[in-house]
C-alpha positions as CSV (number, residue, x, y, z in Angstrom):
1,X,25.7,-6.6,-0.2
2,X,23.9,-6.8,3.0
3,X,21.8,-4.8,5.6
4,X,22.1,-5.1,9.3
5,X,19.5,-4.5,11.7
6,X,20.6,-2.4,14.7
7,X,17.2,-1.9,15.8
8,X,14.2,-3.8,14.5
9,X,11.2,-1.3,14.9
10,X,7.8,-2.4,16.3
11,X,7.1,-5.0,13.5
12,X,9.2,-4.9,10.5
13,X,9.2,-7.8,7.8
14,X,10.4,-8.4,4.5
15,X,7.4,-8.0,1.9
16,X,7.1,-7.8,-1.8
17,X,3.8,-8.1,-3.7
18,X,2.8,-11.7,-2.4
19,X,2.3,-15.4,-3.3
20,X,-0.8,-15.7,-5.4
21,X,-2.0,-19.1,-6.5
22,X,-2.1,-21.0,-3.3
23,X,-5.2,-19.5,-1.7
24,X,-7.2,-22.8,-2.3
25,X,-4.8,-24.6,-0.6
26,X,-5.5,-22.0,2.8
27,X,-2.3,-19.9,2.1
28,X,-3.1,-16.3,1.8
29,X,-1.5,-14.2,-0.9
30,X,0.4,-12.1,1.6
31,X,2.8,-9.1,0.7
32,X,2.5,-5.6,1.3
33,X,-0.3,-4.0,2.9
34,X,0.0,-0.8,0.8
35,X,1.1,-2.3,-2.7
36,X,0.8,1.2,-4.1
37,X,3.5,2.4,-1.7
38,X,5.7,-0.9,-2.0
39,X,5.6,-0.5,-5.9
40,X,6.3,3.4,-5.8
41,X,9.3,2.6,-3.4
42,X,10.8,-0.1,-6.0
43,X,10.3,2.3,-9.1
44,X,12.2,5.1,-7.2
45,X,15.1,2.9,-6.7
46,X,15.1,1.3,-10.1
47,X,13.9,-2.1,-9.0
48,X,11.2,-4.2,-10.6
49,X,8.0,-3.4,-8.9
50,X,7.4,-6.7,-7.6
51,X,11.1,-6.7,-5.9
52,X,11.2,-7.4,-1.9
53,X,11.4,-4.2,0.5
54,X,10.7,-4.0,4.2
55,X,7.5,-2.9,5.6
56,X,7.7,-1.1,9.2
57,X,4.7,-0.8,11.3
58,X,4.2,2.5,13.5
59,X,8.0,2.5,14.3
60,X,10.9,2.4,11.7
61,X,14.1,0.4,12.0
62,X,17.6,1.3,12.3
63,X,19.7,0.0,9.3
64,X,23.2,0.1,8.8
65,X,24.3,-0.5,5.2
66,X,27.4,-2.4,4.1
67,X,27.8,-1.1,0.7
68,X,26.9,1.8,-1.4
69,X,23.2,1.9,-2.7
70,X,20.1,3.9,-3.5
71,X,17.2,3.8,-0.9
72,X,13.5,5.5,-0.9
73,X,10.9,5.3,1.7
74,X,7.1,5.6,0.8
75,X,3.8,5.1,2.8
76,X,3.3,6.5,5.9
77,X,4.7,10.1,7.0
78,X,7.5,9.1,9.4
79,X,10.6,11.4,9.5
80,X,13.9,9.6,8.7
81,X,17.5,10.7,9.1
82,X,20.6,9.1,7.4
83,X,23.6,9.6,9.8
84,X,21.8,12.5,11.4
85,X,21.0,14.2,8.1
86,X,17.2,14.5,7.2
87,X,15.9,12.8,4.3
88,X,12.4,13.3,2.4
89,X,10.2,10.5,1.8
90,X,8.5,9.5,-1.6
91,X,12.0,10.4,-3.1
92,X,15.2,8.2,-3.6
93,X,18.6,9.0,-2.2
94,X,22.2,7.7,-2.4
95,X,23.7,5.8,0.9
96,X,27.1,5.2,1.5
97,X,28.7,2.0,3.0
98,X,28.7,2.3,6.9
99,X,25.9,4.8,7.0
100,X,22.7,4.4,9.3
101,X,19.3,5.0,8.5
102,X,17.1,5.7,11.0
103,X,13.5,7.0,11.9
104,X,11.6,9.3,14.1
105,X,8.0,9.1,15.6
106,X,5.3,8.3,13.1
107,X,3.3,11.6,11.8
108,X,0.3,10.0,10.0
109,X,-0.5,6.7,8.2
110,X,0.6,3.3,9.8
111,X,3.4,1.7,7.3
112,X,6.6,2.9,5.9
113,X,8.0,0.8,2.9
114,X,11.7,0.7,2.6
115,X,13.2,-0.2,-0.8
116,X,16.9,-0.8,-1.5
117,X,18.3,-0.8,-5.3
118,X,19.0,-4.4,-6.1
119,X,16.0,-5.6,-3.8
120,X,15.9,-7.7,-0.6
121,X,17.4,-11.1,-1.9
122,X,16.2,-13.4,0.9
123,X,15.3,-16.9,-0.2
124,X,11.7,-17.0,-1.7
125,X,9.2,-19.5,-0.5
126,X,6.3,-20.6,-3.2
127,X,7.8,-17.9,-5.3
128,X,7.7,-15.1,-3.1
129,X,10.1,-13.5,-0.2
130,X,6.8,-12.3,1.6
131,X,6.9,-12.9,5.4
132,X,4.0,-15.1,6.5
133,X,4.6,-15.7,10.2
134,X,1.7,-18.2,10.7
135,X,3.3,-20.4,8.2
136,X,6.7,-19.8,8.5
137,X,7.0,-18.7,5.1
138,X,9.4,-16.2,3.4
139,X,11.3,-13.5,5.1
140,X,14.0,-14.1,7.7
141,X,13.3,-17.8,8.7
142,X,9.6,-17.0,8.2
143,X,9.2,-14.2,10.9
144,X,9.6,-10.4,11.4
145,X,13.1,-9.1,11.8
146,X,15.1,-9.0,15.0
147,X,18.0,-6.8,16.4
148,X,21.2,-8.2,14.6
149,X,19.6,-9.9,11.4
150,X,21.6,-9.5,8.3
151,X,19.6,-9.1,5.4
152,X,21.1,-9.9,2.0
153,X,20.4,-7.4,-1.1
154,X,21.0,-7.7,-4.8
155,X,23.1,-5.7,-7.2
156,X,21.4,-2.5,-8.3
157,X,21.7,0.8,-10.4
158,X,22.9,3.6,-8.4
159,X,22.1,6.1,-11.0
160,X,18.3,6.2,-9.8
161,X,19.1,8.6,-6.9
162,X,17.6,12.1,-6.7
163,X,14.2,11.3,-8.0
164,X,10.8,12.3,-6.4
165,X,7.3,11.6,-6.7
166,X,5.0,14.6,-7.0
167,X,2.7,14.9,-4.2
168,X,-0.2,14.6,-6.4
169,X,0.6,11.1,-7.0
170,X,0.8,10.0,-3.5
171,X,-1.9,8.2,-2.2
172,X,-3.3,8.2,1.4
173,X,-6.5,7.8,3.4
174,X,-8.6,11.1,3.8
175,X,-10.5,12.2,6.9
176,X,-12.6,10.4,7.6
177,X,-11.1,7.7,5.6
178,X,-13.6,6.4,2.6
179,X,-13.6,2.8,1.6
180,X,-15.6,1.8,-1.3
181,X,-17.5,-1.6,-0.7
182,X,-19.1,-3.9,-3.3
183,X,-22.0,-5.7,-1.9
184,X,-21.8,-9.3,-2.2
185,X,-23.1,-12.8,-2.0
186,X,-24.9,-12.6,1.5
187,X,-25.9,-8.9,1.3
188,X,-29.6,-9.9,1.1
189,X,-29.3,-11.6,4.5
190,X,-29.5,-8.1,6.1
191,X,-32.5,-6.0,6.5
192,X,-32.8,-3.1,4.4
193,X,-32.6,-0.7,7.3
194,X,-29.3,-2.9,8.4
195,X,-28.1,-2.3,4.8
196,X,-28.7,1.5,5.0
197,X,-27.4,1.9,8.5
198,X,-24.0,0.2,7.6
199,X,-23.4,3.1,5.0
200,X,-25.0,5.9,7.0
201,X,-22.6,5.4,10.2
202,X,-19.2,6.6,11.1
203,X,-17.1,3.7,12.0
204,X,-13.5,3.7,14.0
205,X,-10.6,1.3,13.5
206,X,-10.4,-1.0,16.5
207,X,-7.1,-1.7,18.4
208,X,-7.6,-5.2,16.5
209,X,-5.9,-4.2,13.3
210,X,-3.0,-6.1,11.7
211,X,-2.0,-8.1,8.7
212,X,-4.7,-10.7,9.0
213,X,-7.7,-8.1,9.2
214,X,-8.9,-4.7,10.4
215,X,-12.1,-4.7,12.8
216,X,-14.4,-1.6,13.0
217,X,-16.6,-0.6,15.9
218,X,-18.9,2.2,16.6
219,X,-21.8,1.6,14.4
220,X,-25.1,0.0,14.7
221,X,-25.5,-3.8,15.0
222,X,-26.5,-5.4,11.9
223,X,-30.1,-6.9,11.7
224,X,-30.8,-10.1,9.6
225,X,-33.7,-11.5,7.7
226,X,-35.2,-13.9,9.8
227,X,-34.5,-17.4,8.4
228,X,-34.2,-21.0,9.3
229,X,-30.6,-21.6,10.0
230,X,-29.0,-24.5,8.1
231,X,-27.9,-27.7,9.5
232,X,-24.4,-27.0,11.2
233,X,-24.5,-23.2,11.2
234,X,-25.8,-22.8,14.7
235,X,-28.2,-20.2,16.2
236,X,-26.5,-17.0,15.4
237,X,-27.8,-15.3,12.3
238,X,-24.2,-14.2,11.0
239,X,-23.2,-17.8,11.2
240,X,-23.0,-19.8,7.8
241,X,-22.2,-23.6,7.2
242,X,-18.9,-22.5,5.3
243,X,-18.1,-20.0,2.6
244,X,-15.0,-19.1,0.5
245,X,-13.5,-15.5,1.6
246,X,-12.2,-13.2,-1.3
247,X,-9.4,-10.6,-0.5
248,X,-11.0,-7.6,1.1
249,X,-14.2,-9.6,2.4
250,X,-16.0,-8.0,5.4
251,X,-17.3,-10.4,7.8
252,X,-19.4,-9.2,10.8
253,X,-19.5,-12.2,13.7
254,X,-22.6,-11.6,15.7
255,X,-23.6,-8.6,13.3
256,X,-21.7,-6.2,15.7
257,X,-18.3,-5.4,14.5
258,X,-17.1,-5.5,10.7
259,X,-13.7,-7.3,9.9
260,X,-12.0,-6.4,6.7
261,X,-9.8,-9.6,5.9
262,X,-6.6,-8.4,4.5
263,X,-3.0,-9.7,3.0
264,X,-2.5,-12.8,5.5
265,X,-6.3,-13.5,6.3
266,X,-7.6,-17.1,5.7
267,X,-9.5,-18.5,2.9
268,X,-12.7,-19.6,4.3
269,X,-14.9,-19.8,7.3
270,X,-18.3,-19.9,8.8
271,X,-19.2,-16.2,8.8
272,X,-21.3,-14.6,6.3
273,X,-19.6,-11.5,4.5
274,X,-21.8,-8.6,3.5
275,X,-19.4,-7.6,0.4
276,X,-15.8,-6.6,0.0
277,X,-14.0,-3.6,-0.2
278,X,-13.0,-2.8,-3.7
279,X,-9.2,-3.6,-4.7
280,X,-8.4,0.1,-5.5
281,X,-8.7,1.2,-1.4
282,X,-7.1,-2.1,0.3
283,X,-4.0,-0.1,0.2
284,X,-5.6,2.5,2.1
285,X,-6.8,0.3,5.0
286,X,-3.2,-0.5,5.4
287,X,-2.4,3.0,6.4
288,X,-5.3,3.4,8.9
289,X,-4.3,3.6,12.7
290,X,-6.4,2.8,15.6
291,X,-9.4,4.9,16.4
292,X,-9.2,6.6,12.9
293,X,-12.6,7.3,11.7
294,X,-14.0,5.3,8.7
295,X,-16.8,5.6,6.2
296,X,-17.8,2.9,4.0
297,X,-19.3,4.0,0.4
298,X,-21.4,1.7,-1.4
299,X,-20.3,1.3,-5.2
300,X,-21.4,-1.1,-8.1
301,X,-19.1,-3.1,-10.1
302,X,-18.5,-0.5,-12.8
303,X,-17.5,2.1,-10.2
304,X,-15.1,-0.5,-8.9
305,X,-13.6,-1.1,-12.2
306,X,-13.3,2.3,-12.8
307,X,-11.5,2.9,-9.6
308,X,-8.8,0.2,-10.3
309,X,-8.4,1.7,-13.8
310,X,-7.6,5.0,-12.0
311,X,-5.0,3.7,-9.6
312,X,-3.3,1.9,-12.6
313,X,-3.1,5.1,-14.5
314,X,-1.7,6.8,-11.5
315,X,0.9,4.2,-11.3
316,X,1.6,4.5,-15.3
317,X,2.0,8.2,-14.7
318,X,4.6,7.8,-12.1
319,X,6.6,5.4,-14.1
320,X,6.5,7.9,-17.0
321,X,7.5,11.0,-14.9
322,X,10.4,9.1,-13.1
323,X,11.5,7.2,-16.4
């Protein structure tokens, strides 16, 4: 079975839950920007949660199916039709060979996730089918999909059609989006006024927002505690000699515009990081459009772990309701 891509959309790629274990070699974990939506799409069509699907940004593709299957689309709100008939998101539906799935204009969010029963069956690289264009890994020849691509799909269970995830179990950013932050190793480099201001200000998503990272603007510039810069760090107080970046790290080059490092970000560099977005909220960043208002919220480790447990509980409830 295969999918034929008649129209690729703006930026559509094969993604799964990523390739952990290579970060120390400079290869990011990659995978779906909204892991929650990717997992749920797979649950809806009867796939393992780490199966590969398609991630489409801002504009959906047009897909022609070569065989009967079951499809689900989660994530952003983007109207879709199957041979002209409207279909609902966060639901699984049957598709017949020869039918075409298309999408309308984005209404909210930023990324949709398209799961097909059997999962995308492209050749994995380093244990993952996720597309990492900079390293030419995964996907279709290590790149995003283009018009005319034929994408292989495994054999799936057609009995999974007709299921829907209740609206109370769908995650999405609020208005303004609240992103919880755990202050980190270099937090003490900031003055107390700068620490407070970072959480008091309303920030907006800058146009520079992609799989490597999201830049934010509109808040006050950060002030640093005076110190003698170490050899090799340069004069800018936001510089360090070198440091490891965790997934979700917040770096602030020049102390002006924070950048949250996301799925395809590098593993280290010469900018201080004031902390990290907690893992439970990283999915929400993947659904933020440029110019969206954002509020950073300070939390401690206990709150971060509780949030992660709440997210896991929501996934567990979805599994149980769809079983």
